[in-house]
PDB file of C-alpha atoms in Angstrom:
ATOM      1  CA  UNK A   1      -4.890 -30.545  38.716  1.00 52.00           C
ATOM      2  CA  UNK A   2      -1.601 -28.975  37.593  1.00 48.00           C
ATOM      3  CA  UNK A   3      -0.925 -25.309  37.517  1.00 50.00           C
ATOM      4  CA  UNK A   4      -0.013 -24.114  34.103  1.00 45.00           C
ATOM      5  CA  UNK A   5       3.195 -22.576  35.420  1.00 47.00           C
ATOM      6  CA  UNK A   6       4.241 -26.144  36.615  1.00 49.00           C
ATOM      7  CA  UNK A   7       3.571 -27.649  33.216  1.00 44.00           C
ATOM      8  CA  UNK A   8       5.518 -24.984  31.450  1.00 48.00           C
ATOM      9  CA  UNK A   9       8.456 -25.144  33.815  1.00 48.00           C
ATOM     10  CA  UNK A  10       8.238 -28.252  35.922  1.00 49.00           C
ATOM     11  CA  UNK A  11      11.890 -27.713  37.120  1.00 50.00           C
ATOM     12  CA  UNK A  12      10.820 -24.493  38.982  1.00 49.00           C
ATOM     13  CA  UNK A  13       7.150 -24.922  40.148  1.00 51.00           C
ATOM     14  CA  UNK A  14       7.624 -21.934  42.560  1.00 54.00           C
ATOM     15  CA  UNK A  15       8.738 -19.543  39.895  1.00 54.00           C
ATOM     16  CA  UNK A  16       5.915 -17.896  37.904  1.00 56.00           C
ATOM     17  CA  UNK A  17       6.981 -17.522  34.150  1.00 54.00           C
ATOM     18  CA  UNK A  18       6.322 -14.270  32.284  1.00 55.00           C
ATOM     19  CA  UNK A  19       3.448 -13.775  30.074  1.00 57.00           C
ATOM     20  CA  UNK A  20       5.804 -13.800  26.987  1.00 55.00           C
ATOM     21  CA  UNK A  21       7.784 -16.903  27.819  1.00 52.00           C
ATOM     22  CA  UNK A  22       5.224 -19.529  29.037  1.00 58.00           C
ATOM     23  CA  UNK A  23       5.611 -21.568  25.883  1.00 64.00           C
ATOM     24  CA  UNK A  24       7.619 -21.633  22.834  1.00 64.00           C
ATOM     25  CA  UNK A  25      10.436 -19.542  24.013  1.00 71.00           C
ATOM     26  CA  UNK A  26      10.537 -15.665  23.360  1.00 80.00           C
ATOM     27  CA  UNK A  27       7.986 -13.123  22.732  1.00 84.00           C
ATOM     28  CA  UNK A  28       4.999 -14.066  20.439  1.00 82.00           C
ATOM     29  CA  UNK A  29       5.988 -11.494  17.975  1.00 77.00           C
ATOM     30  CA  UNK A  30       9.398 -13.290  17.256  1.00 82.00           C
ATOM     31  CA  UNK A  31       7.829 -16.557  16.606  1.00 85.00           C
ATOM     32  CA  UNK A  32       7.552 -16.922  12.823  1.00 88.00           C
ATOM     33  CA  UNK A  33       7.875 -14.741   9.807  1.00 87.00           C
ATOM     34  CA  UNK A  34       5.514 -12.193   8.101  1.00 89.00           C
ATOM     35  CA  UNK A  35       6.000 -11.825   4.442  1.00 93.00           C
ATOM     36  CA  UNK A  36       4.175  -9.117   2.455  1.00 96.00           C
ATOM     37  CA  UNK A  37       3.541  -9.387  -1.177  1.00 97.00           C
ATOM     38  CA  UNK A  38       4.521  -6.692  -3.632  1.00 97.00           C
ATOM     39  CA  UNK A  39       0.855  -6.297  -4.781  1.00 96.00           C
ATOM     40  CA  UNK A  40      -0.185  -5.604  -1.177  1.00 97.00           C
ATOM     41  CA  UNK A  41       2.264  -2.692  -0.976  1.00 98.00           C
ATOM     42  CA  UNK A  42       1.321  -1.593  -4.519  1.00 97.00           C
ATOM     43  CA  UNK A  43      -2.449  -1.451  -3.434  1.00 97.00           C
ATOM     44  CA  UNK A  44      -1.631   0.517  -0.283  1.00 98.00           C
ATOM     45  CA  UNK A  45       0.628   2.963  -2.288  1.00 98.00           C
ATOM     46  CA  UNK A  46      -2.014   3.436  -5.019  1.00 97.00           C
ATOM     47  CA  UNK A  47      -4.709   4.197  -2.756  1.00 97.00           C
ATOM     48  CA  UNK A  48      -2.751   6.681  -0.648  1.00 98.00           C
ATOM     49  CA  UNK A  49      -1.540   8.491  -3.893  1.00 98.00           C
ATOM     50  CA  UNK A  50      -5.182   8.690  -5.271  1.00 97.00           C
ATOM     51  CA  UNK A  51      -6.113  10.504  -2.100  1.00 96.00           C
ATOM     52  CA  UNK A  52      -3.931  13.508  -2.840  1.00 97.00           C
ATOM     53  CA  UNK A  53      -5.479  16.623  -4.138  1.00 97.00           C
ATOM     54  CA  UNK A  54      -4.050  17.268  -7.684  1.00 97.00           C
ATOM     55  CA  UNK A  55      -3.707  13.667  -8.749  1.00 97.00           C
ATOM     56  CA  UNK A  56      -6.012  13.020 -11.539  1.00 95.00           C
ATOM     57  CA  UNK A  57      -5.159   9.371 -12.521  1.00 95.00           C
ATOM     58  CA  UNK A  58      -2.563   6.800 -11.971  1.00 95.00           C
ATOM     59  CA  UNK A  59      -0.455   5.168 -14.759  1.00 93.00           C
ATOM     60  CA  UNK A  60       0.656   6.132 -18.200  1.00 83.00           C
ATOM     61  CA  UNK A  61      -1.328   6.359 -21.295  1.00 61.00           C
ATOM     62  CA  UNK A  62      -1.206   2.661 -22.191  1.00 51.00           C
ATOM     63  CA  UNK A  63      -1.891   1.421 -18.773  1.00 46.00           C
ATOM     64  CA  UNK A  64      -4.769   3.898 -18.354  1.00 44.00           C
ATOM     65  CA  UNK A  65      -6.164   2.673 -21.798  1.00 49.00           C
ATOM     66  CA  UNK A  66      -6.045  -1.011 -20.819  1.00 49.00           C
ATOM     67  CA  UNK A  67      -7.501  -0.184 -17.333  1.00 49.00           C
ATOM     68  CA  UNK A  68     -10.264   1.694 -18.876  1.00 51.00           C
ATOM     69  CA  UNK A  69     -11.138  -1.363 -20.927  1.00 51.00           C
ATOM     70  CA  UNK A  70     -10.774  -3.750 -17.913  1.00 48.00           C
ATOM     71  CA  UNK A  71     -13.014  -1.486 -15.874  1.00 49.00           C
ATOM     72  CA  UNK A  72     -15.923  -1.869 -18.444  1.00 56.00           C
ATOM     73  CA  UNK A  73     -15.565  -5.632 -18.237  1.00 55.00           C
ATOM     74  CA  UNK A  74     -18.144  -7.034 -15.614  1.00 58.00           C
ATOM     75  CA  UNK A  75     -16.020  -8.131 -12.634  1.00 55.00           C
ATOM     76  CA  UNK A  76     -13.011  -6.510 -14.044  1.00 55.00           C
ATOM     77  CA  UNK A  77     -12.966  -3.741 -11.436  1.00 50.00           C
ATOM     78  CA  UNK A  78     -10.683  -0.751 -10.939  1.00 52.00           C
ATOM     79  CA  UNK A  79      -7.173  -1.652 -10.555  1.00 80.00           C
ATOM     80  CA  UNK A  80      -5.837  -0.116  -7.362  1.00 85.00           C
ATOM     81  CA  UNK A  81      -2.286  -1.049  -8.562  1.00 92.00           C
ATOM     82  CA  UNK A  82      -2.383   0.841 -11.807  1.00 94.00           C
ATOM     83  CA  UNK A  83       0.681   3.088 -12.133  1.00 95.00           C
ATOM     84  CA  UNK A  84       2.556   1.593  -9.049  1.00 97.00           C
ATOM     85  CA  UNK A  85       5.390  -0.723  -8.978  1.00 97.00           C
ATOM     86  CA  UNK A  86       6.885  -2.005  -5.615  1.00 97.00           C
ATOM     87  CA  UNK A  87       9.975  -4.024  -4.774  1.00 97.00           C
ATOM     88  CA  UNK A  88       9.547  -5.518  -1.160  1.00 97.00           C
ATOM     89  CA  UNK A  89      12.293  -6.852   0.915  1.00 96.00           C
ATOM     90  CA  UNK A  90      12.417  -8.370   4.264  1.00 93.00           C
ATOM     91  CA  UNK A  91      12.153  -5.050   6.122  1.00 95.00           C
ATOM     92  CA  UNK A  92      12.254  -2.323   3.461  1.00 97.00           C
ATOM     93  CA  UNK A  93      10.524  -1.406   0.075  1.00 98.00           C
ATOM     94  CA  UNK A  94      10.910   0.881  -2.690  1.00 98.00           C
ATOM     95  CA  UNK A  95       8.065   2.269  -4.910  1.00 98.00           C
ATOM     96  CA  UNK A  96       7.822   3.717  -8.308  1.00 98.00           C
ATOM     97  CA  UNK A  97       4.500   5.656  -9.189  1.00 98.00           C
ATOM     98  CA  UNK A  98       3.445   6.992 -12.519  1.00 98.00           C
ATOM     99  CA  UNK A  99       0.732   9.790 -12.075  1.00 97.00           C
ATOM    100  CA  UNK A 100      -1.398  12.134 -14.093  1.00 96.00           C
ATOM    101  CA  UNK A 101      -1.813  15.529 -12.515  1.00 97.00           C
ATOM    102  CA  UNK A 102      -4.650  18.189 -12.899  1.00 97.00           C
ATOM    103  CA  UNK A 103      -3.814  21.229 -14.871  1.00 97.00           C
ATOM    104  CA  UNK A 104      -2.967  24.228 -12.716  1.00 96.00           C
ATOM    105  CA  UNK A 105      -1.439  22.498  -9.651  1.00 97.00           C
ATOM    106  CA  UNK A 106       2.135  22.859  -8.754  1.00 98.00           C
ATOM    107  CA  UNK A 107       3.546  19.422  -9.659  1.00 98.00           C
ATOM    108  CA  UNK A 108       6.499  19.614  -7.202  1.00 98.00           C
ATOM    109  CA  UNK A 109       3.925  20.105  -4.546  1.00 98.00           C
ATOM    110  CA  UNK A 110       1.645  17.290  -5.616  1.00 98.00           C
ATOM    111  CA  UNK A 111       4.766  15.027  -5.912  1.00 98.00           C
ATOM    112  CA  UNK A 112       5.876  15.870  -2.375  1.00 98.00           C
ATOM    113  CA  UNK A 113       2.227  15.345  -0.954  1.00 98.00           C
ATOM    114  CA  UNK A 114       2.071  11.951  -2.878  1.00 98.00           C
ATOM    115  CA  UNK A 115       5.459  10.951  -1.541  1.00 98.00           C
ATOM    116  CA  UNK A 116       4.524  11.903   2.060  1.00 98.00           C
ATOM    117  CA  UNK A 117       1.178  10.223   1.885  1.00 98.00           C
ATOM    118  CA  UNK A 118       2.457   7.017   0.356  1.00 98.00           C
ATOM    119  CA  UNK A 119       5.355   6.762   2.814  1.00 98.00           C
ATOM    120  CA  UNK A 120       2.894   7.322   5.868  1.00 98.00           C
ATOM    121  CA  UNK A 121       0.327   4.851   4.685  1.00 98.00           C
ATOM    122  CA  UNK A 122       2.951   2.063   3.617  1.00 98.00           C
ATOM    123  CA  UNK A 123       4.829   2.288   6.767  1.00 98.00           C
ATOM    124  CA  UNK A 124       1.911   2.499   9.160  1.00 98.00           C
ATOM    125  CA  UNK A 125       0.171  -0.492   7.583  1.00 98.00           C
ATOM    126  CA  UNK A 126       3.106  -2.799   6.814  1.00 97.00           C
ATOM    127  CA  UNK A 127       5.864  -1.855   9.122  1.00 96.00           C
ATOM    128  CA  UNK A 128       8.205  -1.839   6.292  1.00 97.00           C
ATOM    129  CA  UNK A 129      10.602   1.045   5.800  1.00 98.00           C
ATOM    130  CA  UNK A 130      10.035   2.998   2.676  1.00 98.00           C
ATOM    131  CA  UNK A 131      13.509   3.791   1.373  1.00 98.00           C
ATOM    132  CA  UNK A 132      12.346   5.677  -1.744  1.00 98.00           C
ATOM    133  CA  UNK A 133       9.272   6.753  -3.780  1.00 98.00           C
ATOM    134  CA  UNK A 134      10.061   7.601  -7.272  1.00 98.00           C
ATOM    135  CA  UNK A 135       7.312   9.581  -9.013  1.00 98.00           C
ATOM    136  CA  UNK A 136       6.973  10.200 -12.767  1.00 98.00           C
ATOM    137  CA  UNK A 137       4.378  12.688 -13.904  1.00 97.00           C
ATOM    138  CA  UNK A 138       3.212  11.214 -17.316  1.00 96.00           C
ATOM    139  CA  UNK A 139       0.578  13.683 -18.332  1.00 95.00           C
ATOM    140  CA  UNK A 140      -1.403  16.567 -17.289  1.00 96.00           C
ATOM    141  CA  UNK A 141      -5.318  16.446 -17.356  1.00 94.00           C
ATOM    142  CA  UNK A 142      -6.414  19.708 -19.124  1.00 94.00           C
ATOM    143  CA  UNK A 143      -9.728  21.190 -18.099  1.00 91.00           C
ATOM    144  CA  UNK A 144     -11.394  20.646 -21.632  1.00 88.00           C
ATOM    145  CA  UNK A 145     -10.116  17.025 -22.125  1.00 83.00           C
ATOM    146  CA  UNK A 146     -12.615  14.407 -21.636  1.00 81.00           C
ATOM    147  CA  UNK A 147     -12.072  11.758 -18.905  1.00 73.00           C
ATOM    148  CA  UNK A 148     -10.977   8.231 -20.027  1.00 62.00           C
ATOM    149  CA  UNK A 149     -13.727   6.673 -18.043  1.00 53.00           C
ATOM    150  CA  UNK A 150     -17.231   8.148 -18.998  1.00 39.00           C
ATOM    151  CA  UNK A 151     -19.922   8.319 -16.481  1.00 35.00           C
ATOM    152  CA  UNK A 152     -22.092   5.210 -16.393  1.00 41.00           C
ATOM    153  CA  UNK A 153     -25.385   5.489 -18.440  1.00 36.00           C
ATOM    154  CA  UNK A 154     -28.743   4.871 -17.079  1.00 44.00           C
ATOM    155  CA  UNK A 155     -30.509   1.982 -18.800  1.00 44.00           C
TER     156      UNK A 155
END
């Protein structure tokens, strides 16, 4: 029976190859490409932005209206990418977010917290460098305004 080191390097049977160069040449992490779709980054960023205290909703008025209709359709589900646009390159990404904030919060603080949370989540999960996160505050949710999405009724 032939030792694996002899099969991988028959010219040097007494030399033990490293764990990373036994076959294929090079470290496993360098053997191939990983591409990440814009939608993947948009979902991660959308979820991270929604986690920030003071963010009421994502998206502008029109996208929230269409989203509310889609949410009521069976199987339509809630769009995690609503209000998020990503441009993904090979190693970097840039994001545009549109948010609605709660009345009474400091908008600059919420924007800073959203930016920090989004950058941390996207970089941790994708390995991409986030070069910018642009935030547009499209509305303020007043305490006496009804939510766009009413609570589900019992039948």
